[in-house]
Coordinates of C-alpha atoms and ligand atoms in Angstrom, one line a residue:
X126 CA 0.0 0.0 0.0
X127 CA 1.3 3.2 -1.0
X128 CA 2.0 5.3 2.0
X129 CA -1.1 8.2 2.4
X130 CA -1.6 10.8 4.7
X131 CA -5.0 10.5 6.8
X132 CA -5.0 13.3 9.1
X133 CA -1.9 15.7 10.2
X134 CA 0.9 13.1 11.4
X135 CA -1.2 10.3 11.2
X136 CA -0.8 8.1 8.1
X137 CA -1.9 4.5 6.3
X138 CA 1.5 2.4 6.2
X139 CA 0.1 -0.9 5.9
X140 CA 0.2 -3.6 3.1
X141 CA -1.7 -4.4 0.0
X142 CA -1.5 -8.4 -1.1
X143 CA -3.0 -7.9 -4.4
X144 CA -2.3 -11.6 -5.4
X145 CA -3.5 -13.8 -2.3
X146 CA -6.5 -15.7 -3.5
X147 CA -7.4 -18.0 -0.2
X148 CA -7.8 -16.7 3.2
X149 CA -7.2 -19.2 6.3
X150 CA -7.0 -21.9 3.4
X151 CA -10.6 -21.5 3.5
X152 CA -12.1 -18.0 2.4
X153 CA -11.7 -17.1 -1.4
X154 CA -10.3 -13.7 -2.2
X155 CA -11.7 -12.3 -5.4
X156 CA -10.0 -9.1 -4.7
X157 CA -7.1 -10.0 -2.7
X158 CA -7.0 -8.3 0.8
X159 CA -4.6 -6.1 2.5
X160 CA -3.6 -5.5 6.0
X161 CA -4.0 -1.3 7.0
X162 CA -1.5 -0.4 9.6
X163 CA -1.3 3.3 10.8
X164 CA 1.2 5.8 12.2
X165 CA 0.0 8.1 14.9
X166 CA 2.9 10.8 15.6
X167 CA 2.3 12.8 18.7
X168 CA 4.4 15.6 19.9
X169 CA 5.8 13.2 22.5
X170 CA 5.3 9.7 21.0
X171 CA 4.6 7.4 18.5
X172 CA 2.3 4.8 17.8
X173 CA 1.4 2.0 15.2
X174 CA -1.5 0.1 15.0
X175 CA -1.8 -3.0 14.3
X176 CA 1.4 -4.5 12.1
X177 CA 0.5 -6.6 8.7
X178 CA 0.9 -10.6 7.8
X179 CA 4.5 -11.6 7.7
X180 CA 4.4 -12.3 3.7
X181 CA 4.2 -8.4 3.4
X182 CA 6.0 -7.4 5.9
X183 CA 8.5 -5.4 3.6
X184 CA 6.0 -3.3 2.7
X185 CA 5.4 -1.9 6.0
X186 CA 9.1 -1.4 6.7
X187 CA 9.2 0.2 3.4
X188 CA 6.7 2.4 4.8
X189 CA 8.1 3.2 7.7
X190 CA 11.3 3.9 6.5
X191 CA 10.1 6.5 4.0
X192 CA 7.7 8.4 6.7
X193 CA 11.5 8.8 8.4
X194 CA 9.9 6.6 11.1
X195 CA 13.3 6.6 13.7
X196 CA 11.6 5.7 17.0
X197 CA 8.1 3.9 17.2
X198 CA 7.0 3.8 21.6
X199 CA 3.9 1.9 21.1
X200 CA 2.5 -1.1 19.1
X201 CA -1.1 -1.0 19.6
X202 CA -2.6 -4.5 18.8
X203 CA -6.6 -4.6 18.6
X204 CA -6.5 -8.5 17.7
X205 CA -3.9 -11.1 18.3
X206 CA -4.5 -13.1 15.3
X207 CA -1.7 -13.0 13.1
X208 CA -2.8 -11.3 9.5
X209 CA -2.4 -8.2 12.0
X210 CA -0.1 -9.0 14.8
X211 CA 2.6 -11.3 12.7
X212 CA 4.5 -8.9 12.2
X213 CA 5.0 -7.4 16.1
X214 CA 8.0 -9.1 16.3
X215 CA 9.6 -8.0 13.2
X216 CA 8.9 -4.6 14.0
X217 CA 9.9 -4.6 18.2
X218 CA 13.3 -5.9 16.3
X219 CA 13.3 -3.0 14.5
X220 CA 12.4 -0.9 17.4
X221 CA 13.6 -2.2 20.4
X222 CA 12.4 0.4 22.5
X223 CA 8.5 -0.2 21.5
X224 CA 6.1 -2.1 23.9
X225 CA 3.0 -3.7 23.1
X226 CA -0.2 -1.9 24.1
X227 CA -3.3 -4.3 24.0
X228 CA -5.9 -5.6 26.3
X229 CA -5.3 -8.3 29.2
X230 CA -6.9 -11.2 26.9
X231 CA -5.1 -10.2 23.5
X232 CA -1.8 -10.2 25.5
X233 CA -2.7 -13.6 26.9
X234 CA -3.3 -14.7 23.1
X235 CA -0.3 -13.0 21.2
X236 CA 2.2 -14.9 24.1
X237 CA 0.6 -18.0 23.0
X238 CA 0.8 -17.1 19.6
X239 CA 4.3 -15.2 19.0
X240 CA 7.6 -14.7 20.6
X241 CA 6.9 -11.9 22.7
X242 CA 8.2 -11.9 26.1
X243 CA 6.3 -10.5 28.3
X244 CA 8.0 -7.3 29.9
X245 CA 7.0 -6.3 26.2
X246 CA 3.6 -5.7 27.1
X247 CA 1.4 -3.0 28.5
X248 CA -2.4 -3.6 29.1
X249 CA -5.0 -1.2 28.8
X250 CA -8.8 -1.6 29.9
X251 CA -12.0 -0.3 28.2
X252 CA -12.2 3.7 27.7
X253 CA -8.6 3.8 29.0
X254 CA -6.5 6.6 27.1
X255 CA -2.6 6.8 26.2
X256 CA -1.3 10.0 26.0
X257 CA 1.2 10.3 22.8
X258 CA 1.4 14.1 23.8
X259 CA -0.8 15.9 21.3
X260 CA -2.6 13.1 20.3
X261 CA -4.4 10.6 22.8
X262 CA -5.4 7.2 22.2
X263 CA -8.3 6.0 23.4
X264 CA -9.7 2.1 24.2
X265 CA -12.5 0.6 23.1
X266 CA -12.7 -3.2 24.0
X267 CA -15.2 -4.9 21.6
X268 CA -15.2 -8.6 22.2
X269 CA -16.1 -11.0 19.6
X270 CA -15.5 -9.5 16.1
X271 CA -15.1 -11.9 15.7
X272 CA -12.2 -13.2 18.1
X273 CA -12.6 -12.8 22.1
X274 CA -10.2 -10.4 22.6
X275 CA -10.6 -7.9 19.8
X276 CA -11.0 -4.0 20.3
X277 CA -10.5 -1.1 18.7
X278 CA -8.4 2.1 19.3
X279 CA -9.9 6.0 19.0
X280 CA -7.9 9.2 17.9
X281 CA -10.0 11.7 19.9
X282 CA -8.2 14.3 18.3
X283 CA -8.9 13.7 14.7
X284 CA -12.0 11.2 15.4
X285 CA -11.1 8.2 13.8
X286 CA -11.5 4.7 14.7
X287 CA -9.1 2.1 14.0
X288 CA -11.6 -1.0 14.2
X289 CA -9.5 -3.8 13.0
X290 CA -11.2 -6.6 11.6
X291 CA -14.5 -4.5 12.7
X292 CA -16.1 -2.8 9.1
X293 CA -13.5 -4.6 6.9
X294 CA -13.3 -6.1 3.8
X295 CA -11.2 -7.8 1.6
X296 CA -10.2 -5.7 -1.2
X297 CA -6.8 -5.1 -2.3
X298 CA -6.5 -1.8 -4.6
X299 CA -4.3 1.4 -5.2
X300 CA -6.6 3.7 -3.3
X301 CA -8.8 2.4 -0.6
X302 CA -9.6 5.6 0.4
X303 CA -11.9 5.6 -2.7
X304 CA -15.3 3.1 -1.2
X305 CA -18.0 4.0 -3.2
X306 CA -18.2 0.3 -3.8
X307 CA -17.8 -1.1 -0.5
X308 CA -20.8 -2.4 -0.3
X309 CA -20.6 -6.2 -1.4
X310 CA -16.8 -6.5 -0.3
X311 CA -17.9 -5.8 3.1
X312 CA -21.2 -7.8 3.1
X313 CA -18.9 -11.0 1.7
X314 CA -16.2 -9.8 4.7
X315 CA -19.3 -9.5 7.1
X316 CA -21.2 -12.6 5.8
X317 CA -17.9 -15.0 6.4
X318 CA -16.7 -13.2 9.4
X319 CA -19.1 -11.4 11.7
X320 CA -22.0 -12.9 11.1
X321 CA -21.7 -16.0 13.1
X322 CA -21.8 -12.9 16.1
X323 CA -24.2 -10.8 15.0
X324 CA -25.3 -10.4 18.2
X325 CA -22.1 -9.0 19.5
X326 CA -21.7 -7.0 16.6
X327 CA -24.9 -4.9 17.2
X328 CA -23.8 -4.4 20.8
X329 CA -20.0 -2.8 19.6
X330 CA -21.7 -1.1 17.2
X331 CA -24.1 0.8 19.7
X332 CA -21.1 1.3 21.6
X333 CA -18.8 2.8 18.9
X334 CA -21.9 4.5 17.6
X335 CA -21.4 6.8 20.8
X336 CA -18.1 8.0 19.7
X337 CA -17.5 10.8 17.6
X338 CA -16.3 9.3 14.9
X339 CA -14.9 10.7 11.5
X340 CA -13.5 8.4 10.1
X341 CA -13.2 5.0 9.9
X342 CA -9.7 2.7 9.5
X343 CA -10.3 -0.8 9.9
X344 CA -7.4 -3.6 9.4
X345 CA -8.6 -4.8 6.1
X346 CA -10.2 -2.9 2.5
X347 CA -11.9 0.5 2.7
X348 CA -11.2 3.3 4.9
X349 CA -14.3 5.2 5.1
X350 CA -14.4 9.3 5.4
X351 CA -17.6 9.1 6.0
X352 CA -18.7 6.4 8.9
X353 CA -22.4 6.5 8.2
X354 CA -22.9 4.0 5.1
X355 CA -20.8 1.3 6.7
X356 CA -22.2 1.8 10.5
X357 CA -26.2 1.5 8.6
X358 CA -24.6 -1.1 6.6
X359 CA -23.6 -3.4 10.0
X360 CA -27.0 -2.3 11.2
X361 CA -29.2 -3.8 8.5
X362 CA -26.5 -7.1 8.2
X363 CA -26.5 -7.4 12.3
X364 CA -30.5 -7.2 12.7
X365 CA -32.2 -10.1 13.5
X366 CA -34.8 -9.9 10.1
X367 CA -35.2 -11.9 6.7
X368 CA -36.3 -11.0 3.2
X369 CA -38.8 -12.5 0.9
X370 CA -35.5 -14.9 -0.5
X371 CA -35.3 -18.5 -0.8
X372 CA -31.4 -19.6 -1.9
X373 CA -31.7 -22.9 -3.2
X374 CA -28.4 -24.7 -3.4
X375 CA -27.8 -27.9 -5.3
X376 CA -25.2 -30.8 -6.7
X377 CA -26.6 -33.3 -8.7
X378 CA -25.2 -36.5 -10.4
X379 CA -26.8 -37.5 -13.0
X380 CA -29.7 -34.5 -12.8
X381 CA -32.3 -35.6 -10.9
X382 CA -31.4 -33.5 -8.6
X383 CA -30.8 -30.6 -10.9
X384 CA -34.4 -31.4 -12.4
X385 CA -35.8 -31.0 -9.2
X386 CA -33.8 -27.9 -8.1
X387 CA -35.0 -26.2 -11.4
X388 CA -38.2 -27.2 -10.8
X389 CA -38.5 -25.7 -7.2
X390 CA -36.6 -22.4 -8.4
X391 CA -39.7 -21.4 -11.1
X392 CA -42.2 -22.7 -8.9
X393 CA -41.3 -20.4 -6.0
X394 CA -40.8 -17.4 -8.7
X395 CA -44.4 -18.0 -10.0
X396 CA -45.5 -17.7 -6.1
X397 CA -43.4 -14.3 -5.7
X398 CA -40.3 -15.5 -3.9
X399 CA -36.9 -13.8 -4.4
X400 CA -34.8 -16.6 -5.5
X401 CA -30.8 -17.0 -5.3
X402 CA -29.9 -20.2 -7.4
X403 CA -26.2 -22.3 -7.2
X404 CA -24.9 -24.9 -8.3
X405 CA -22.3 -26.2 -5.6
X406 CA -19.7 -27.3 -7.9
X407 CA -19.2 -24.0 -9.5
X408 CA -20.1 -21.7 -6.8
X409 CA -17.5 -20.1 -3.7
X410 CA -18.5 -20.5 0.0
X411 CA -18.0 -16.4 0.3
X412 CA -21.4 -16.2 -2.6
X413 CA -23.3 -18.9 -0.3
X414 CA -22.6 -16.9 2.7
X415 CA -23.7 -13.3 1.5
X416 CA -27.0 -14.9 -0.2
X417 CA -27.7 -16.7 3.8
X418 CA -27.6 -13.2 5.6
X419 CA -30.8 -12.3 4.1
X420 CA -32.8 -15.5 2.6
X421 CA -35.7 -16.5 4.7
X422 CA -35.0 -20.3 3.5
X423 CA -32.6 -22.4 2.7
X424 CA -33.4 -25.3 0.4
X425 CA -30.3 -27.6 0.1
X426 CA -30.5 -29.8 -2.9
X427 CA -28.3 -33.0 -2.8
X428 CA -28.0 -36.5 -4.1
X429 CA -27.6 -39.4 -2.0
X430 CA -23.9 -40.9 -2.9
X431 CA -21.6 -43.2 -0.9
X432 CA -24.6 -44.6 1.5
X433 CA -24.9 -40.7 2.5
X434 CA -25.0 -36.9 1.5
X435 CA -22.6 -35.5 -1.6
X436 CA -19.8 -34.4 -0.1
X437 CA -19.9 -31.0 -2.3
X438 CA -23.9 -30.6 -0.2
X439 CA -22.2 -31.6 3.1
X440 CA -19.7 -29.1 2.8
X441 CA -22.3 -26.5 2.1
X442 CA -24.1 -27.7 5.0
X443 CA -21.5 -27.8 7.4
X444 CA -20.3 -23.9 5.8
X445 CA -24.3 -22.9 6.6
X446 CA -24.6 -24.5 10.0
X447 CA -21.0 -22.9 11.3
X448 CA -22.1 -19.2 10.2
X449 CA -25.5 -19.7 12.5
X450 CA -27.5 -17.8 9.9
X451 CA -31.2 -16.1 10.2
X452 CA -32.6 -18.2 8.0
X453 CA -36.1 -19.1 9.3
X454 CA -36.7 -22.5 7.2
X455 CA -34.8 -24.8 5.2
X456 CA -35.6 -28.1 3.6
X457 CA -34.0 -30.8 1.4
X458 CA -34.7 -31.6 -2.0
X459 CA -33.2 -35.4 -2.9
X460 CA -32.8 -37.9 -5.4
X461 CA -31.1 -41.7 -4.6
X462 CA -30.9 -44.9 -6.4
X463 CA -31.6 -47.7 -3.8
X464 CA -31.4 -46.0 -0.5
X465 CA -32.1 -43.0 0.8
X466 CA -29.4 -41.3 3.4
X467 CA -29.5 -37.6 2.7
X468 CA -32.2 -36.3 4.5
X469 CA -31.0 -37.6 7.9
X470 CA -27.3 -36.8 7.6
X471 CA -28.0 -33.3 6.5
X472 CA -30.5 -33.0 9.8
X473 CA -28.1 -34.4 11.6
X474 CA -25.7 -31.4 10.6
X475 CA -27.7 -28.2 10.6
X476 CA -27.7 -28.3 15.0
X477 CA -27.6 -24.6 14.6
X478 CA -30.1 -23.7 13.0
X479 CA -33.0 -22.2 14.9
X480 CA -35.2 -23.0 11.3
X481 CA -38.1 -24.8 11.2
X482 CA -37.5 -27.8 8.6
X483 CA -40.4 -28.1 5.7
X484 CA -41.0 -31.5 4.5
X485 CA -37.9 -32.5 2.2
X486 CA -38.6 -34.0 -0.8
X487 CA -36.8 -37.4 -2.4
X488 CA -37.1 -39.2 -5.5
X489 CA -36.2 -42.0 -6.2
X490 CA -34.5 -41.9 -9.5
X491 CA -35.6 -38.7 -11.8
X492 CA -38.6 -36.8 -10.5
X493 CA -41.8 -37.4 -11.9
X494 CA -45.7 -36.3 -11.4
X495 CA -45.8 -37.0 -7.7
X496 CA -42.2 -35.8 -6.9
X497 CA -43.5 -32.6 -9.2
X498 CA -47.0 -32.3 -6.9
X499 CA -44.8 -32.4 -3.9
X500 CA -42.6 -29.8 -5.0
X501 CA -45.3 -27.7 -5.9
X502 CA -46.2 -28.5 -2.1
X503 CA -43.2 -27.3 -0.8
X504 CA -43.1 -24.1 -2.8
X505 CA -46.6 -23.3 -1.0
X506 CA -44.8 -24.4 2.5
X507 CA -42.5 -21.6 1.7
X508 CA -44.4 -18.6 0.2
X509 CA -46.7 -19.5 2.7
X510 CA -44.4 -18.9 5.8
X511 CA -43.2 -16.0 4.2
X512 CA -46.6 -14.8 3.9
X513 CA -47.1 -15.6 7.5
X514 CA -44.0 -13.1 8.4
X515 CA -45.5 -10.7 6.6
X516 CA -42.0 -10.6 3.7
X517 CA -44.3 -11.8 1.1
Ligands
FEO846 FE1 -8.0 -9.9 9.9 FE2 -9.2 -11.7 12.4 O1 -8.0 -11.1 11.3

């Protein structure tokens, strides 16, 4: 990331990694990512926040080195995990006067997770302030987004926030001060990251909401001059409502199960239902996860194979049940040959799910007129229900 100037001696030194494609080995990175690490200079001291993932660490210290950056006092670390702490102990090398300011469970993490010994450390508590002379930085400790320890850090000088993983996205580009088009980056970020603590997230979000805040730095993607769209953004993702959207998502061998899945997707068009539509084998877990923060029900289409569920459908399960999503009913749509195993192992799985289950439907072999009837059935199940919540 090229180094920018935010406010008077406060600047954007962190890292851009245009090319990685996989986060965790699990999310998929259309746009890349970066890691935003900032300089605060006060009249007496300085301060970084948050460092960057070791395989960009030279960016940083490229940074650094052509802000002038000669003595760095304090490494503030709003999350321990290591895309944004990594790099702590590349930089106290650098810096060897620089302790590491973070809260008492962060600390307790980044010993367990780097070399950091621990006369390194200074803990701070919620609303607790460090003065870096002319600038002053205060605490904010915001659990659960989306680790246990994570918080975020407030210039009350120049009113910014420094959220971390809090209102970020993954989006690696030249200027990400430009965020006119934050919008879906941040709903895939929210969708695979926050929204298994939605809950939490509302709560920090009333709480940040009582800072004056100008802008808006988090850890990864956008910076936002303008706090609003992002904050209403976390409000409508975080709330505990649905919309009139059924996501229908299918594998199929030999297209029974496609048949069916086809068959379902007009019949619940022709009723008025909002329909998202993917086929397992071709779609990312990031798409599946922005479609279940607002679809009212999930139908999971899947094939019995190996004396259970496709593995491709078990995935998508096991994606769905892990991000605890709002999603109000869900059923299963099913073709076998001899036996029929999908239904109960895909049950079995969903143990997070507060959803009421419609009646699946199976087939043995292709669909035909009574497999049809009953899918016309369960299209009524649904436009009913969403009737009954009033999104229809
Ligand atoms: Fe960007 Fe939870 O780390």
């Amino acid at each position: 990331m090229a180094l920018r100037k935010i406010k008077e001696k406060v600047y954007s030194v962190g890292a851009v990694h245009w090319d990685r494609r996989l986060f965790d080995e699990l999310i998929p990175l259309p746009d890349g990512t970066s890691y935003n690490s900032y300089i605060v200079q006060g009249s007496e001291k300085t301060a970084l926040i948050d460092t960057v993932d070791t395989a960009v660490f030279s960016q940083l210290a490229e940074n650094l080195g052509a802000l002038g950056i000669k003595k760095i006092d304090y490494v503030i670390s709003n999350h321990a995990e290591q895309d944004h702490s990594g790099s702590i102990p590349a930089v106290l090398a650098a810096f060897p006067g620089a302790k590491v300011v973070t809260n008492e469970k962060c600390k307790g993490m980044l010993k367990d997770l780097l070399p950091v010994p621990e006369e390194k450390f200074i803990v701070v508590r919620d609303t607790e302030t460090l003065s870096l002379g002319d600038k002053t930085l205060e605490f904010a400790i915001t659990p659960w987004v989306h680790w246990p320890e994570t918080m975020c850090t407030y210039l009350k000088e120049d009113k910014i926030l420094f959220s971390c993983d809090f209102f970020g996205s993954h989006m690696a580009a030249a200027d990400l001060f430009e965020w006119t088009h934050f919008y879906t980056p941040a709903k895939r970020y929210f969708a695979e990251i926050m929204s298994p603590f939605r809950n939490n997230v509302r709560t920090n979000l009333e709480k940040v909401k009582k800072l004056d805040i100008k802008v808006i730095a988090p850890a990864h993607g956008y910076i936002y001059d303008n706090p609003l769209p992002i904050m209403d953004a976390y409000s409508e993702w975080s709330a505990d409502t649905v919309k009139n959207e059924a996501m229908i998502v299918y594998v199929s061998m030999h297209d029974s199960t496609r048949i069916m899945a086809e068959y379902l997707r007009e019949a619940l068009i022709k009723r008025g239902v909002d329909v998202h539509f993917y086929n397992l084998t071709v779609t990312d877990p990031g798409t599946l996860a922005i479609a279940l923060i607002d679809s009212a029900t999930l139908i999971l289409g899947a094939p019995t194979v190996l004396a259970g569920l496709h593995p491709a459908a078990a995935a998508a399960a096991y994606l769905a049940n892990a991000l605890r999503p709002r999603t109000k009913f869900i059923s299963l749509i099913s073709s076998y040959g001899w036996g029929e195993k999908a239904g109960s192992v895909v049950t079995g799985m969903l143990t997070n799910f507060k959803a009421e289950l419609l009646t699946p439907v199976l087939s043995k072999g292709r669909p035909k007129e009574a497999e049809f009837e009953e899918l016309d059935r369960l299209a009524d199940d649904v436009a009913a229900r969403h009737k009954g919540l009033g999104l229809l």
